[in-house]
Structure formats: C-alpha cells, structure tokens
Short mmCIF file of C-alpha atoms in Angstrom, two decimals:
data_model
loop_
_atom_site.label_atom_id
_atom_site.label_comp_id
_atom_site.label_asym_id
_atom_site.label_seq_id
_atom_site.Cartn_x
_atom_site.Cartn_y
_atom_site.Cartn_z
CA UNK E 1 53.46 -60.81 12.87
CA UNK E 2 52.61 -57.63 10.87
CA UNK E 3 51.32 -58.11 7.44
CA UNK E 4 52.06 -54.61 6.12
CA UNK E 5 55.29 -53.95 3.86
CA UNK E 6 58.08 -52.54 5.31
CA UNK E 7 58.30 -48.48 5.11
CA UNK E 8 60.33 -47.07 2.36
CA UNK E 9 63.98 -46.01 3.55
CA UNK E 10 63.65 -42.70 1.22
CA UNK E 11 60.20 -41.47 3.28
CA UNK E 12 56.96 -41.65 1.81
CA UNK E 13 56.29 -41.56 -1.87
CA UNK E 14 54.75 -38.39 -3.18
CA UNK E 15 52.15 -38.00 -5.83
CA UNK E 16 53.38 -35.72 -8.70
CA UNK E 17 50.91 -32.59 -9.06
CA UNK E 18 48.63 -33.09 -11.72
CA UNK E 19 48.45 -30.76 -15.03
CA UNK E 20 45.81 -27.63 -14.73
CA UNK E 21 42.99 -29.33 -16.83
CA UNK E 22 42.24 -28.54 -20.50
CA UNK E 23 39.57 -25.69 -20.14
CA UNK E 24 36.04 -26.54 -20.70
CA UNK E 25 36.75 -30.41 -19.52
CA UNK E 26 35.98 -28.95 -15.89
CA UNK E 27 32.70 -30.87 -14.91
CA UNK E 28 29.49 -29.89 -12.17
CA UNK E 29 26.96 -27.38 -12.48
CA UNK E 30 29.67 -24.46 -11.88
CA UNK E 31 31.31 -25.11 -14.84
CA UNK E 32 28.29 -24.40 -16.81
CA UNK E 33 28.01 -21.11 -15.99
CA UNK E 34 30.06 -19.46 -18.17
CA UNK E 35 29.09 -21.77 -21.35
CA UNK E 36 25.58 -20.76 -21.33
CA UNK E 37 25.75 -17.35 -22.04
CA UNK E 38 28.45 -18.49 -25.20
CA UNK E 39 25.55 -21.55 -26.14
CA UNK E 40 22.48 -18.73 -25.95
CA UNK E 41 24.08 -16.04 -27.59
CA UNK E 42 25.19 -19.06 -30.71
CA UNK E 43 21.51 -19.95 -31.14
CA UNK E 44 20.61 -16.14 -31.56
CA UNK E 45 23.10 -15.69 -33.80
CA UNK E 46 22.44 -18.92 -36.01
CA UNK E 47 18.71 -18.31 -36.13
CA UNK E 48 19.55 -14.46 -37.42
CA UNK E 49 21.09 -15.96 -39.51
CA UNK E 50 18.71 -18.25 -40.69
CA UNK E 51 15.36 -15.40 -41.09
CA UNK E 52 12.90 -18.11 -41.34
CA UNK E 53 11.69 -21.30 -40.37
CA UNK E 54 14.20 -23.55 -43.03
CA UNK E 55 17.88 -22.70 -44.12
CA UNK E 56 17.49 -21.21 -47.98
CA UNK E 57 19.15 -23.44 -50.35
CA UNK E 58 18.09 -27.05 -50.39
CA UNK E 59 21.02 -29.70 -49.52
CA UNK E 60 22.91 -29.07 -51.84
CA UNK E 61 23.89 -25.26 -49.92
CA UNK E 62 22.93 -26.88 -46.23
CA UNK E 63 25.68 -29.50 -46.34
CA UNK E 64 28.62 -27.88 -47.84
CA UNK E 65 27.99 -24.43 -45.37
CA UNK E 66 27.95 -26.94 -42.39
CA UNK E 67 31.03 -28.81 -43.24
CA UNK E 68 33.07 -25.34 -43.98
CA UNK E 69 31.88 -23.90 -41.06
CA UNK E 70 32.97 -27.15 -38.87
CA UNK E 71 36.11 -28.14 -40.83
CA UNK E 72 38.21 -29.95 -39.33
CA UNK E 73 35.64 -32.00 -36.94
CA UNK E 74 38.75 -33.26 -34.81
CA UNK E 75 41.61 -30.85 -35.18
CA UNK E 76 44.95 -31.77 -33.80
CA UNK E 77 44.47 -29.00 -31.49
CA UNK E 78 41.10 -27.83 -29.63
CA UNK E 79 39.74 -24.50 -30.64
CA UNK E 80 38.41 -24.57 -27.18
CA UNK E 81 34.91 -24.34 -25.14
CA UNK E 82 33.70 -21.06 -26.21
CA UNK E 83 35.13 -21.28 -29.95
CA UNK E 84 33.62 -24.80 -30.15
CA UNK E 85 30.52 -23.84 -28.99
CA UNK E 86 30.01 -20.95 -30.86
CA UNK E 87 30.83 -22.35 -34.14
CA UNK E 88 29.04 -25.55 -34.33
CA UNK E 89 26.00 -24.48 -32.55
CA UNK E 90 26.14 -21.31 -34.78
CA UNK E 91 26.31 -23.38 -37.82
CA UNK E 92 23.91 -26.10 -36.42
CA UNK E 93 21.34 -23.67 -35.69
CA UNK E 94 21.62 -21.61 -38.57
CA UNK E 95 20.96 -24.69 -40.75
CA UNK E 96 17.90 -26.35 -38.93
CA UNK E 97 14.40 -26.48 -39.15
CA UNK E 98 13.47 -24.34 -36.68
CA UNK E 99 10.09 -26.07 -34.87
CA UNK E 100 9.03 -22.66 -33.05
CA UNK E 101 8.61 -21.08 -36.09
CA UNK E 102 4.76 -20.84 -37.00
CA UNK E 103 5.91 -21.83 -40.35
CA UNK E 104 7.39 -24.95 -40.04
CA UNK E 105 4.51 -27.44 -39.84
CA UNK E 106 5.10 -30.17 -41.84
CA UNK E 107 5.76 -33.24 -38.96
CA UNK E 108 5.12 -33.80 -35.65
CA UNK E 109 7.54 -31.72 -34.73
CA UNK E 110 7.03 -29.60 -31.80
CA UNK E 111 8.26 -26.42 -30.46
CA UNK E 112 9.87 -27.46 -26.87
CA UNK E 113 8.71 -25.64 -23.82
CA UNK E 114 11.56 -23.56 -22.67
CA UNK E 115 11.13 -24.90 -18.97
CA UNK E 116 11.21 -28.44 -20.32
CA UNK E 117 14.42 -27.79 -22.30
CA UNK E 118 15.70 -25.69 -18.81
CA UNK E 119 15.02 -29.41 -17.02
CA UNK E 120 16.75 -31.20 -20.12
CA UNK E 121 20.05 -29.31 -19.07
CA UNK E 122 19.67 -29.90 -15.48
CA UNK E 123 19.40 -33.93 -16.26
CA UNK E 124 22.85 -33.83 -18.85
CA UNK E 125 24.33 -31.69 -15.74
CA UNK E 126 23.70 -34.09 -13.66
CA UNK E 127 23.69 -37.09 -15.78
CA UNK E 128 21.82 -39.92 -14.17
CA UNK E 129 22.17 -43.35 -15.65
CA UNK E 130 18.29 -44.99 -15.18
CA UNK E 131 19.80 -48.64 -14.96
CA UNK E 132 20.91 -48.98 -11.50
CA UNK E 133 19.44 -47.13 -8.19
CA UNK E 134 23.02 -46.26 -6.84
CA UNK E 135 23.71 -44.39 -10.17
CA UNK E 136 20.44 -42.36 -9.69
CA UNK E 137 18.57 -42.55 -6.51
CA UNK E 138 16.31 -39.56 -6.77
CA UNK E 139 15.90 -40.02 -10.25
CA UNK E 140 14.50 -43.56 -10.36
CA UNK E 141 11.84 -42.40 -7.69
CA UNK E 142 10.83 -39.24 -9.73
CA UNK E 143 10.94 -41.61 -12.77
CA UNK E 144 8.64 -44.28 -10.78
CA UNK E 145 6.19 -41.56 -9.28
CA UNK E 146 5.95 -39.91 -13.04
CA UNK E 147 5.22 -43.37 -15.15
CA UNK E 148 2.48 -44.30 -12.68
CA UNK E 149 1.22 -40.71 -12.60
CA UNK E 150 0.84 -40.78 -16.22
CA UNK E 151 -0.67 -44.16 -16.16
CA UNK E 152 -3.17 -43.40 -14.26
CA UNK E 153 -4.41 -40.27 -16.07
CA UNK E 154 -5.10 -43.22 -18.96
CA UNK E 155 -5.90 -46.18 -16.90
CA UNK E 156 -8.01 -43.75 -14.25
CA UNK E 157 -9.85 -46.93 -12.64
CA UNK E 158 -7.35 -49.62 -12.43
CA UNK E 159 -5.53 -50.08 -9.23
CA UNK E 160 -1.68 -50.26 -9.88
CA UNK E 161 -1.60 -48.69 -13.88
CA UNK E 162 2.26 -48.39 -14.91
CA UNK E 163 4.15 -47.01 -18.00
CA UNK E 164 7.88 -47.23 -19.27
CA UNK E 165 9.31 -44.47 -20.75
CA UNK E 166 10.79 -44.70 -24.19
CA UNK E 167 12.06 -43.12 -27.04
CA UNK E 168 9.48 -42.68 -29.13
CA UNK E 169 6.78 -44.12 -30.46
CA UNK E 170 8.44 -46.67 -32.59
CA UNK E 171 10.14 -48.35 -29.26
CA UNK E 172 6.87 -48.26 -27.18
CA UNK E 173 4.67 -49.76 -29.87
CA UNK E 174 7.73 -52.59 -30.01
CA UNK E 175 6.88 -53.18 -27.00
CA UNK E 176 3.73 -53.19 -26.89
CA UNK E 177 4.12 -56.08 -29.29
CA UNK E 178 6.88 -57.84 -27.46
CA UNK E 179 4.71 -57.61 -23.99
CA UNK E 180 1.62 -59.21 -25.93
CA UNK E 181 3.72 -62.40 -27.32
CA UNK E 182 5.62 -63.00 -24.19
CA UNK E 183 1.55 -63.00 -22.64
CA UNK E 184 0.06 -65.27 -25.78
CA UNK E 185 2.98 -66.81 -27.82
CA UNK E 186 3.08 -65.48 -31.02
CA UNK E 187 0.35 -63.56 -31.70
CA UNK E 188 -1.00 -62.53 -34.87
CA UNK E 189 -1.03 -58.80 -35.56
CA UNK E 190 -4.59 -56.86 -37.17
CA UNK E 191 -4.04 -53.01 -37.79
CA UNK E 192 -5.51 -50.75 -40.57
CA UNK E 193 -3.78 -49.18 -43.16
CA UNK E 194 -3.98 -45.83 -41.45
CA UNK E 195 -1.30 -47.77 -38.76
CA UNK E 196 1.82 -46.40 -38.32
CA UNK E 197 4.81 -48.28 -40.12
CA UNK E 198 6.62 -49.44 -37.17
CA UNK E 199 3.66 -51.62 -36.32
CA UNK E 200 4.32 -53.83 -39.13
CA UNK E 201 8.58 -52.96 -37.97
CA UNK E 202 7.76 -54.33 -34.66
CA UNK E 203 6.32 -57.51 -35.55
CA UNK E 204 9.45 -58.07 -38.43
CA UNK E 205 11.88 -57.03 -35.75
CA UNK E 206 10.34 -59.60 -33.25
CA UNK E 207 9.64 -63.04 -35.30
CA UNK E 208 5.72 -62.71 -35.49
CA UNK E 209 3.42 -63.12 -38.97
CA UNK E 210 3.09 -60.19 -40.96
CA UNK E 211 0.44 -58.22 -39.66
CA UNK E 212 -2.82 -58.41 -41.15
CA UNK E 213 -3.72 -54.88 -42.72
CA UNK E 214 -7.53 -54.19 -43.46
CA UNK E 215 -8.84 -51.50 -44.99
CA UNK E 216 -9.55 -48.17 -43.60
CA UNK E 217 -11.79 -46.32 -46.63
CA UNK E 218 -12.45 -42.92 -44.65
CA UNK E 219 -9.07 -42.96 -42.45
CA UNK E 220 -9.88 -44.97 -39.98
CA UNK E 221 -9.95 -48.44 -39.28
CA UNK E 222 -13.43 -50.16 -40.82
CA UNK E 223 -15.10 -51.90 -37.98
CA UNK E 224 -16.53 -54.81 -40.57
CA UNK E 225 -13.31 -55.79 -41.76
CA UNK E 226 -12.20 -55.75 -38.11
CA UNK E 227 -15.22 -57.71 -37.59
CA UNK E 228 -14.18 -60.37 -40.55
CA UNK E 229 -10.78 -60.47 -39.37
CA UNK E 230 -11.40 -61.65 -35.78
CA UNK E 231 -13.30 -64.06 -36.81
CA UNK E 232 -11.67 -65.86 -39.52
CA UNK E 233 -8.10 -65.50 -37.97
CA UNK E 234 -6.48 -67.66 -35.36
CA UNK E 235 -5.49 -66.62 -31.94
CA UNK E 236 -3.65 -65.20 -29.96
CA UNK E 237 -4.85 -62.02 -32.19
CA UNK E 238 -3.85 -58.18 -31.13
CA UNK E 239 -5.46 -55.72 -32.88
CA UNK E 240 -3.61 -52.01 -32.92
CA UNK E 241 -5.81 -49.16 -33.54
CA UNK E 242 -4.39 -45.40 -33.95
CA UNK E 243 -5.71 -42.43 -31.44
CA UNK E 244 -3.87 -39.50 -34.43
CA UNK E 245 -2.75 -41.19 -37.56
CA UNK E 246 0.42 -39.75 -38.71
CA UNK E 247 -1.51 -38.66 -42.18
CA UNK E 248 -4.46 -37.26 -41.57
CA UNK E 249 -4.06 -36.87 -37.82
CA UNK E 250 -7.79 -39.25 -37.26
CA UNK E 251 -8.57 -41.73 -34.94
CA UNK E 252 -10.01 -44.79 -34.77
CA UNK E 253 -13.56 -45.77 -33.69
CA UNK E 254 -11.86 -46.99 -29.90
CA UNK E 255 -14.52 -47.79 -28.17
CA UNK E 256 -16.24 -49.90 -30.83
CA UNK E 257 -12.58 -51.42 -31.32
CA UNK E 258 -12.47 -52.48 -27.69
CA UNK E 259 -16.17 -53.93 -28.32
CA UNK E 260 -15.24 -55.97 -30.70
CA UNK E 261 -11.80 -57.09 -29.51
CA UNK E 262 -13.84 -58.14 -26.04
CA UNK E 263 -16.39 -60.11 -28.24
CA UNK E 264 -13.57 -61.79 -30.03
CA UNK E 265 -11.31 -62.15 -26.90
CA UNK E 266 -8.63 -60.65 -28.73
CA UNK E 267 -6.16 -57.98 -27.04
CA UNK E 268 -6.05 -54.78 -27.80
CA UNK E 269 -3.51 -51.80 -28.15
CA UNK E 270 -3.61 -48.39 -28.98
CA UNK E 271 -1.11 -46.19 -30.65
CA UNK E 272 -1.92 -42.96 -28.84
CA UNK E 273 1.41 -41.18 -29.78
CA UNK E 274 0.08 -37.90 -31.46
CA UNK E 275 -3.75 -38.47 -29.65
CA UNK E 276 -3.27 -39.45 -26.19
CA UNK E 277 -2.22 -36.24 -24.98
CA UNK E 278 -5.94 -34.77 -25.06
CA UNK E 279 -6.77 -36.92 -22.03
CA UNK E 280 -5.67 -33.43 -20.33
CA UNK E 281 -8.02 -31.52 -22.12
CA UNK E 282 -11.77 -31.88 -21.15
CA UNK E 283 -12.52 -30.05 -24.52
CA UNK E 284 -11.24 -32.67 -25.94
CA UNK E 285 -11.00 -36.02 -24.40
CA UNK E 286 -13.96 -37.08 -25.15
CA UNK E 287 -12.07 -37.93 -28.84
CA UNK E 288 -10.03 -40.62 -26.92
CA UNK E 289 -12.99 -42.27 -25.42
CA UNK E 290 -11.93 -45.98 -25.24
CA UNK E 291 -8.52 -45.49 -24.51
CA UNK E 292 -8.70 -46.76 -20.96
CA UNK E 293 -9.93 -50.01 -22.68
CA UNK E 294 -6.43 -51.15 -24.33
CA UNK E 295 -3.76 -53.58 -22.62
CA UNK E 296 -1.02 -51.14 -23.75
CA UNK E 297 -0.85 -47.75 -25.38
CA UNK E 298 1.49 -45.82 -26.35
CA UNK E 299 1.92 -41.67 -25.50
CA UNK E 300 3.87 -39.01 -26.76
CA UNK E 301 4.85 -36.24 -24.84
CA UNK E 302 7.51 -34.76 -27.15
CA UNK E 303 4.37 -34.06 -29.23
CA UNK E 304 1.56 -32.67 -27.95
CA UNK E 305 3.09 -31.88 -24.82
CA UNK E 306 5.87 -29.62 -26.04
CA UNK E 307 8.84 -31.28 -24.73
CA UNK E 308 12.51 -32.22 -26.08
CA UNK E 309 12.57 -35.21 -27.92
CA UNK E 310 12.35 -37.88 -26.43
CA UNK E 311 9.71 -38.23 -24.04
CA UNK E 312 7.74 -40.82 -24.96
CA UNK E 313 5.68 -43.56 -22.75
CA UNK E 314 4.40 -46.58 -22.77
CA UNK E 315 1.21 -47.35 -20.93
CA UNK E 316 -0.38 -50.94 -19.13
CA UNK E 317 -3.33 -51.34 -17.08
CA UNK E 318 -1.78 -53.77 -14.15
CA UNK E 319 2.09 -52.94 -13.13
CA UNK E 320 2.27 -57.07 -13.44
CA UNK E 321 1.65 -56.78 -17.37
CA UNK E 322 5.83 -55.17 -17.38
CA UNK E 323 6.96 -58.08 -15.49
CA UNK E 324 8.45 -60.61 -18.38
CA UNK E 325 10.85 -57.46 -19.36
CA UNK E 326 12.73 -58.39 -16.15
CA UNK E 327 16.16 -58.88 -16.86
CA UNK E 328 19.11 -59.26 -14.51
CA UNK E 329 22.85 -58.38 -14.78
CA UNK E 330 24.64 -59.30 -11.52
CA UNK E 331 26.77 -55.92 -11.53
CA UNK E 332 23.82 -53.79 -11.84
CA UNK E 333 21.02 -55.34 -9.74
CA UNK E 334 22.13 -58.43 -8.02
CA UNK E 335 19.73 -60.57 -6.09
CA UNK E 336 20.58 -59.88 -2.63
CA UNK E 337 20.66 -56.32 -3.31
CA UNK E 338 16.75 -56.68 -4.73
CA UNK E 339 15.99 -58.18 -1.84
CA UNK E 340 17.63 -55.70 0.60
CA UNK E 341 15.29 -52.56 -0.78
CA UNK E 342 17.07 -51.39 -3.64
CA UNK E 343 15.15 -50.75 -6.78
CA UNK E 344 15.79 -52.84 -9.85
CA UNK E 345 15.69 -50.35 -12.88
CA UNK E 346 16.45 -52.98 -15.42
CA UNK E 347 13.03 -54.35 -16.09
CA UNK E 348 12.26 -50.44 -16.91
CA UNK E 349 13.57 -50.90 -20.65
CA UNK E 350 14.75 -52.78 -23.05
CA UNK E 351 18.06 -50.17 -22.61
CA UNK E 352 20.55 -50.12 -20.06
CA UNK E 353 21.80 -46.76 -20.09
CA UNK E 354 19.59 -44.21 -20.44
CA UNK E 355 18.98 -40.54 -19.71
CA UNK E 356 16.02 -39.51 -16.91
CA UNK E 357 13.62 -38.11 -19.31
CA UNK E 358 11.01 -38.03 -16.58
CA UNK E 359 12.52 -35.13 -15.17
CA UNK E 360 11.75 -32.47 -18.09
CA UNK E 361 7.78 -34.20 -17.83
CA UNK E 362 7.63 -34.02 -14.89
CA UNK E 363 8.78 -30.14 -14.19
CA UNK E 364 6.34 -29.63 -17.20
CA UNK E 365 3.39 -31.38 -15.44
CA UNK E 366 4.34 -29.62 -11.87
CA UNK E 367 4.72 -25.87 -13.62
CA UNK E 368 1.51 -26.31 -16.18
CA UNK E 369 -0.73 -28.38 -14.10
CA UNK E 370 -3.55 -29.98 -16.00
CA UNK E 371 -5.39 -26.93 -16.63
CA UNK E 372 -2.04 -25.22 -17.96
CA UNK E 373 -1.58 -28.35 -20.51
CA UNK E 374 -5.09 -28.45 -21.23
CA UNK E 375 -4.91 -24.60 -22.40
CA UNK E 376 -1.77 -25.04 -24.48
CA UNK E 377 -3.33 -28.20 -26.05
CA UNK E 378 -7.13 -26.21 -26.68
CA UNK E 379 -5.42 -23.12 -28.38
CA UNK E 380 -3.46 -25.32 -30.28
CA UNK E 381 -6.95 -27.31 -32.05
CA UNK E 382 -8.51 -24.38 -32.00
CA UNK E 383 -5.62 -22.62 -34.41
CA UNK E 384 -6.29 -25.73 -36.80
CA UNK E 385 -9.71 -25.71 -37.24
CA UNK E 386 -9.64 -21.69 -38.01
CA UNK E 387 -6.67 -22.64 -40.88
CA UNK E 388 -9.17 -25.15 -41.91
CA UNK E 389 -11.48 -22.43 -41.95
CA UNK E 390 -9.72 -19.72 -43.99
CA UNK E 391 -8.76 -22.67 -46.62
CA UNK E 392 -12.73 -23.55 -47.10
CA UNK E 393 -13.22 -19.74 -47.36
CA UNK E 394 -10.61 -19.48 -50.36
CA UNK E 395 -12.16 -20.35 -53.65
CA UNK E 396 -8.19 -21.28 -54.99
CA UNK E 397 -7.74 -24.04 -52.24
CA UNK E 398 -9.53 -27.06 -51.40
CA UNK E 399 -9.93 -28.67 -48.04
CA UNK E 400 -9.61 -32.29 -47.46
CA UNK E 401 -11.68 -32.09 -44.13
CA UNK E 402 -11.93 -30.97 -41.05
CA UNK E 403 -9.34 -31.49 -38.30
CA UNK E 404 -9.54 -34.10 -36.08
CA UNK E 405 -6.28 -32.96 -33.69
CA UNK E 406 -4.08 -30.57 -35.42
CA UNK E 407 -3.69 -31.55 -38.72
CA UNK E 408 -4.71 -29.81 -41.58
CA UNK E 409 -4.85 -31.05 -45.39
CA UNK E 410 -5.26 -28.93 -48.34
CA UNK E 411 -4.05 -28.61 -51.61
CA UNK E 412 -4.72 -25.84 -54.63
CA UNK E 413 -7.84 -26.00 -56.66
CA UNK E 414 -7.21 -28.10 -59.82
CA UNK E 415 -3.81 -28.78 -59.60
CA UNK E 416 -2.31 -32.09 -60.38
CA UNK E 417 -0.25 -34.30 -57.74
CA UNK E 418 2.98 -33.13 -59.84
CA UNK E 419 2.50 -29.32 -59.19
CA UNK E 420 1.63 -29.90 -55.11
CA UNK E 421 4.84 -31.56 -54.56
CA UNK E 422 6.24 -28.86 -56.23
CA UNK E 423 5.21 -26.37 -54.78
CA UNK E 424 5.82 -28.26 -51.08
CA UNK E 425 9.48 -28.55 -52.43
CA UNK E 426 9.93 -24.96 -53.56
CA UNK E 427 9.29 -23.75 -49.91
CA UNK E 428 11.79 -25.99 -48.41
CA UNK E 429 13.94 -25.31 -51.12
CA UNK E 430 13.31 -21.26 -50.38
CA UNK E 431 13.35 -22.13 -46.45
CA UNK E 432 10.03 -19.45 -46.83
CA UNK E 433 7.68 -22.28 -45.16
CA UNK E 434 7.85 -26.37 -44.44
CA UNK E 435 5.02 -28.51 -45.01
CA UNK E 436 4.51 -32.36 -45.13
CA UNK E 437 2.36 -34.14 -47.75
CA UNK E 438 -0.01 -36.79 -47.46
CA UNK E 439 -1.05 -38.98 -50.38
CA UNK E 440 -5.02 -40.05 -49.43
CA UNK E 441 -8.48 -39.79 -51.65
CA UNK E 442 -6.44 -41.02 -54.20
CA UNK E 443 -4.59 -37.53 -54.69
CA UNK E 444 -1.44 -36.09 -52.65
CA UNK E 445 -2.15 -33.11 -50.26
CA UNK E 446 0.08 -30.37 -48.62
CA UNK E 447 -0.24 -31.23 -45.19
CA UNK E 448 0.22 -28.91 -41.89
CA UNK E 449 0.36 -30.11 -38.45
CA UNK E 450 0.11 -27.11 -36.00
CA UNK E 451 1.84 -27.51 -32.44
CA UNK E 452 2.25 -24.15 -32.09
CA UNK E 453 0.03 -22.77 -29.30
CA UNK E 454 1.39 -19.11 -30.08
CA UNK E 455 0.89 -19.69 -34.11
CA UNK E 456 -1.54 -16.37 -35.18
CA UNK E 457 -3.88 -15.87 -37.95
CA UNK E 458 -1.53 -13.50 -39.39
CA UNK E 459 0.82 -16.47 -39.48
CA UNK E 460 -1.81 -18.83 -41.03
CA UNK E 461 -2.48 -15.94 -44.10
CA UNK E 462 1.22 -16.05 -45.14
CA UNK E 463 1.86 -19.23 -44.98
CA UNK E 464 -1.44 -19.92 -47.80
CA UNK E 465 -0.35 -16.55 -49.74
CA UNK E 466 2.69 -18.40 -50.40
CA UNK E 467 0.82 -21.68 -51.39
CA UNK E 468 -1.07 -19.55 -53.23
CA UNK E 469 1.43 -17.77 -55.23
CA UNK E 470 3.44 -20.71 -56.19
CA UNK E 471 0.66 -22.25 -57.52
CA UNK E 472 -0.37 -19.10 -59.82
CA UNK E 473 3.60 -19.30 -60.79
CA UNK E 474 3.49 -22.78 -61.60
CA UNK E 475 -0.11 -22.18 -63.99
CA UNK E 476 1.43 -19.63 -65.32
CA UNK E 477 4.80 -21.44 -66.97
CA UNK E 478 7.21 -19.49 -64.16
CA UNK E 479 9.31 -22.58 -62.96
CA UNK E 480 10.56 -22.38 -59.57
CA UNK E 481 14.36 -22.40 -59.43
#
C-alpha cells in the first residue's frame, strides 16, 4: 500500500516568485565588488578630513559630529549600501585615531599591514565559524597548521608545542591561569608590579587568592623577592613574569625566573604579548632568552606583527597541556563523529563562535617570511632608540632610559606631573599628536610606543617641537584652550 498522499486534484502547487532582494543584502564575494570602491573611497575621504593623526576637538566635538552625521542609526527606511557606507565609515574614519599615522603613539596600537587587513576581508567574505569542522573545513586545518607553527617558533625543541588563538592578551593570560589550576588545584598567583592588570583579573574572574605582587624597583620583577616568595608561600605557586611591560615596554630577567621557578618547583608563565614577537628577529631575540622555558605564554600578533586586532595566541609546550579545555556539545562535535575523523574545534577556546583569525597571520607569515618580519620588527627598535637619542641630545627634555622594545619615555626638563599631563591632553585635545603617559620613578612621563616601521626622523622632530612648545606655553602663563 502506498504511503504517499494522494495528488492534488488542482495540479501541483506552485511556489510564488520571491521579491527582488533589498540591494546590498546580496551575499558571496561578487557582491563585494562594487562596495569596495564606495568603502575605500569613505576612508580617504574621512581621513582628509581628519589632517592628522586624532580628530581636533576633544569629546565633547567627536561625539556630537558622529551622532549628526549618523542620525537616525535605524531609520524606518534604508538609505541603502553605498549611502550607508559612505556615511558612517566617512564619519567613523574621520573621527578615529588613526594608528598609521607616525604621530599617534601613545598605546600598543599598531598600524595593520594592508595584506593582513586584505586577508581580514577575505575571512568576513567567507565567514567561517571555528567551532565545528563542517562549518569550516579548510579553515580549522590552516588554523591547526598556524597555532603549531607559531608554537614551535617559541617552544623550538619540544615535540608536539601548540597554541590557541585568542583575543588578546587579557583572554590568553586567563587562560593561562585557568590551564595552571585545572593542572594544580588552585594555585597561588606571584607577579611583579610591572604585571599587566588582567593577571590579577584572571585570577578574580576564576576563584583563585589574590595574586601575590612583589616589588619590581627598576621595572622589572626583583629576583630576591621572587626568591622570598617561593619560599615562604604554599604550593601549587605560578609565577607570571612580563617579556614588554605595558609601561615602560621592559622585560623581566626570564631566564633567571625560570631558574628559580625550577628550584622552587613552581610553574611558570610568561606574558609575552608586546615582547614575544622578537623571537623573529635574530637582532633581537636574544632579549626573550628564557621564553622557551614557560608552561604557557602568551603572544601578540596584532602588536608587533602589524595585524588587525585581534590576533592574539596563546602558547604550551606539550599539545596535552590544552586538553582539560575539552568541552562537548552534542550538535557541534558529537562522539561518533570524533571518532569517525572529524576535528573537534571546541577544545580550541573558551568561545564557540569565532572568526578564523589565523588566516590574516598566516598570509602575513607566508608573504613576509621570517626575514620580512624580522626587518619590519628591526626598523621599528631601531626608530626608538634614535627618538631616545634626539631626546638625550635636547637640553629641554629628559629621558627616562633607554628602550628596551619600542617604547620611549620622556618628559620636559623641570616640569611638574601637572604640566606633562597637560600638555599630553592638549595634543589629543588639538588631534596635532597622541601620546600615552606612564607614572614610574615616582614622576609621570609622556610615553611613545613606536610600531611604525615607516615612522622618519622628520616625524620624530615634530612630534618633540610640539612637546616642546607646549611646554614653553605652559612656563610662560599661555593656557592651552
């Protein structure tokens, strides 16, 4: 007897024709081709706009322009692609800090490699999700083949090094944490002052003691305190060190670190974020010695390695170490699936969906090649240490020290804490320059970190006439408006 329904009398039911789509909600590479031109020509036009590295005007002339310029948000009616586009990309770029400029140095905040921001489109285009192999099949093998590329550059004589890739440095160093209690039970956490503040975020976020802060007198970590530490502290200890402190850019004494963390069988991890990259350089890798020593460290590539943010890693000696982040969700990566071939992408993060970041590192690491890296990061130092050198050679400016990586302290001769923030404000505030500051020696200093590999030393003399002329306006009684 047939089980299928009985035909309709009145012939087969049609399907009504759909409506043309909205324009611009067309999806696939094709479709792109006629934004880009629109998105390009927007940047140009918001960074004319702009003339300079920070939109004149503070907040208070920022926000307002932005909202007038994107008023309403969600209209009743589209404006469409190219109108859409052009305005809020316009206005967006037009109001940002603009990271290729050589003088915008005041975070880590670097100027993307147009190739890696090429790749970044290609992955939205295509729009792999890295938590299940059937949503991105060549992706999760490009992201597997570039973690344990990058692993190995730090862990060059282990046998099966791994990384994760994260967001940032803030999510690896979490885990970094996590991974070490899940090994030890809750272990108790020694950094240095110098440590960056998600360290003591981390151990908040995830139930363990307070971290144990000792001092670090010359910016870095002081290897008898260390010493007193292990020793009169419990275990499981973990002691996190800093390869480029956010500050002053210096790193810790690694090797003698790992020395001491062996003697005291404690583990040890290493907050490489802003440091680790110079494992490509053989100028200067030699600054990182140690590093290959840690049971997790952490790597930024979205620093010095020029890419979009984010492209950050997380590095362990033994693939094994990643094993307790193994997580199952019977839609995504069911057991008899696992056990037929396919990759399980869950125990890769913390996140479930997630964007293939490897692809814009790994284009980069294919196109550049280590000596093409190595170049971009040697230039780079090498521009610091001669801004270090003109501020030493100018009797109105002092110099807090040398450069360790790329980032340079200084401040005007004689002036008070009061009239450097000032003067670091008044720049922004003029968008003519953006600086950081860093309060260490007991005073606060205008601080510039230089990722720029093209910055010149024409660049370098504006950017301290300015300093320099503020701070004669300020002596003088002319208040900055």
């Amino acid at each position: 007897m047939s089980t299928h329904a009985p035909r309709d009398p009145k012939g087969p039911t049609t399907m009504p024709t759909p409506p043309p789509p909205l324009a611009g909600t067309t999806t696939g590479p094709t479709a792109l081709r006629p934004l880009i031109d629109t998105v390009l020509t927007a940047l140009t036009d918001g960074a004319h706009r702009r003339d300079g590295p920070l939109p004149a005007g503070g907040p208070d002339a920022v926000t307002p322009r932005m909202r007038t310029a994107t008023h309403p948000l969600i209209p009743d009616h589209g404006t469409g692609p190219h109108h859409a586009l052009r305005t809020l990309i316009t206005a967006l770029t037009e109001g940002a800090a603009d990271p290729a400029d050589p003088l915008c140095t005041a975070h880590l905040h670097t100027p993307p490699l147009a190739l890696a921001t090429a790749a970044d489109l290609a992955a939205s285009a295509l729009n792999p999700s890295m938590d299940s192999w059937d949503q991105a099949p060549a992706a999760s093998a490009l992201e597997a083949d570039t973690t344990a590329a990058l692993a190995a550059e730090i862990y060059p004589h282990q046998p099966t090094p791994d990384a994760l890739i994260t967001t940032g440095g803030t999510e690896a160093n979490q885990l970094a944490l996590l991974l070490a209690r899940e090994r030890n039970g809750p272990v108790q956490t020694i950094c240095a002052a110098n440590a960056h503040h998600s360290i003591t975020r981390a151990a908040w976020l995830l139930g363990l003691p307070q971290p144990i802060v000792i001092p670090a007198p010359t910016g870095v970590m002081d290897l008898t305190a260390l010493d007193e530490a292990l020793t009169h502290h419990h275990r499981p200890l973990l002691v996190t060190a800093t390869a480029g402190t956010t500050d002053t850019g210096q790193i810790d004494p690694l090797a003698d670190i790992a020395d001491l963390c062996a003697t005291h069988d404690a583990e040890l991890h290493i907050d490489a974020a802003y440091g680790g990259p110079l494992l490509f350089s053989p100028t200067h890798r030699g600054k990182v010695h140690g590093l290959d020593r840690a049971h997790s460290v952490t790597l930024d590539l979205h620093k010095l390695g020029w890419q979009p943010a984010p492209a950050s890693i997380l590095a362990v000696p033994h693939r094994h170490h990643l094993d307790p982040l193994h997580h199952q969700a019977p839609y995504l990566n069911p057991d008899d699936d696992t056990e037929a071939g396919l990759p399980d992408l869950l125990g890769r993060s913390l996140r479930t969906t997630r964007r293939p970041d490897a692809l814009k590192i790994a284009v980069t690491l294919q196109a550049l090649g280590r000596t093409g890296i190595a170049d971009l990061i040697d230039r780079t130092l090498t521009t610091a240490h001669h801004l270090a050198d003109l501020i030493a050679k100018t009797p109105t400016l002092d110099l807090y020290d040398r450069p360790t990586i790329s980032t340079v302290l200084f401040r005007p001769t004689n002036a008070d804490d009061t009239t450097v923030a000032t003067i670091r404000r008044t720049l922004l505030t003029r968008g003519q320059a953006v600086l950081g500051r860093a309060h260490t020696d007991n005073r606060l200093w205008l601080k510039a970190t230089l990722l720029n590999p093209h910055t010149t030393p024409d660049h370098l003399h504006t950017l301290l006439d300015l300093v320099n002329q503020l701070a004669h306006d300020l002596t003088e009684g002319n208040t900055p408006r």
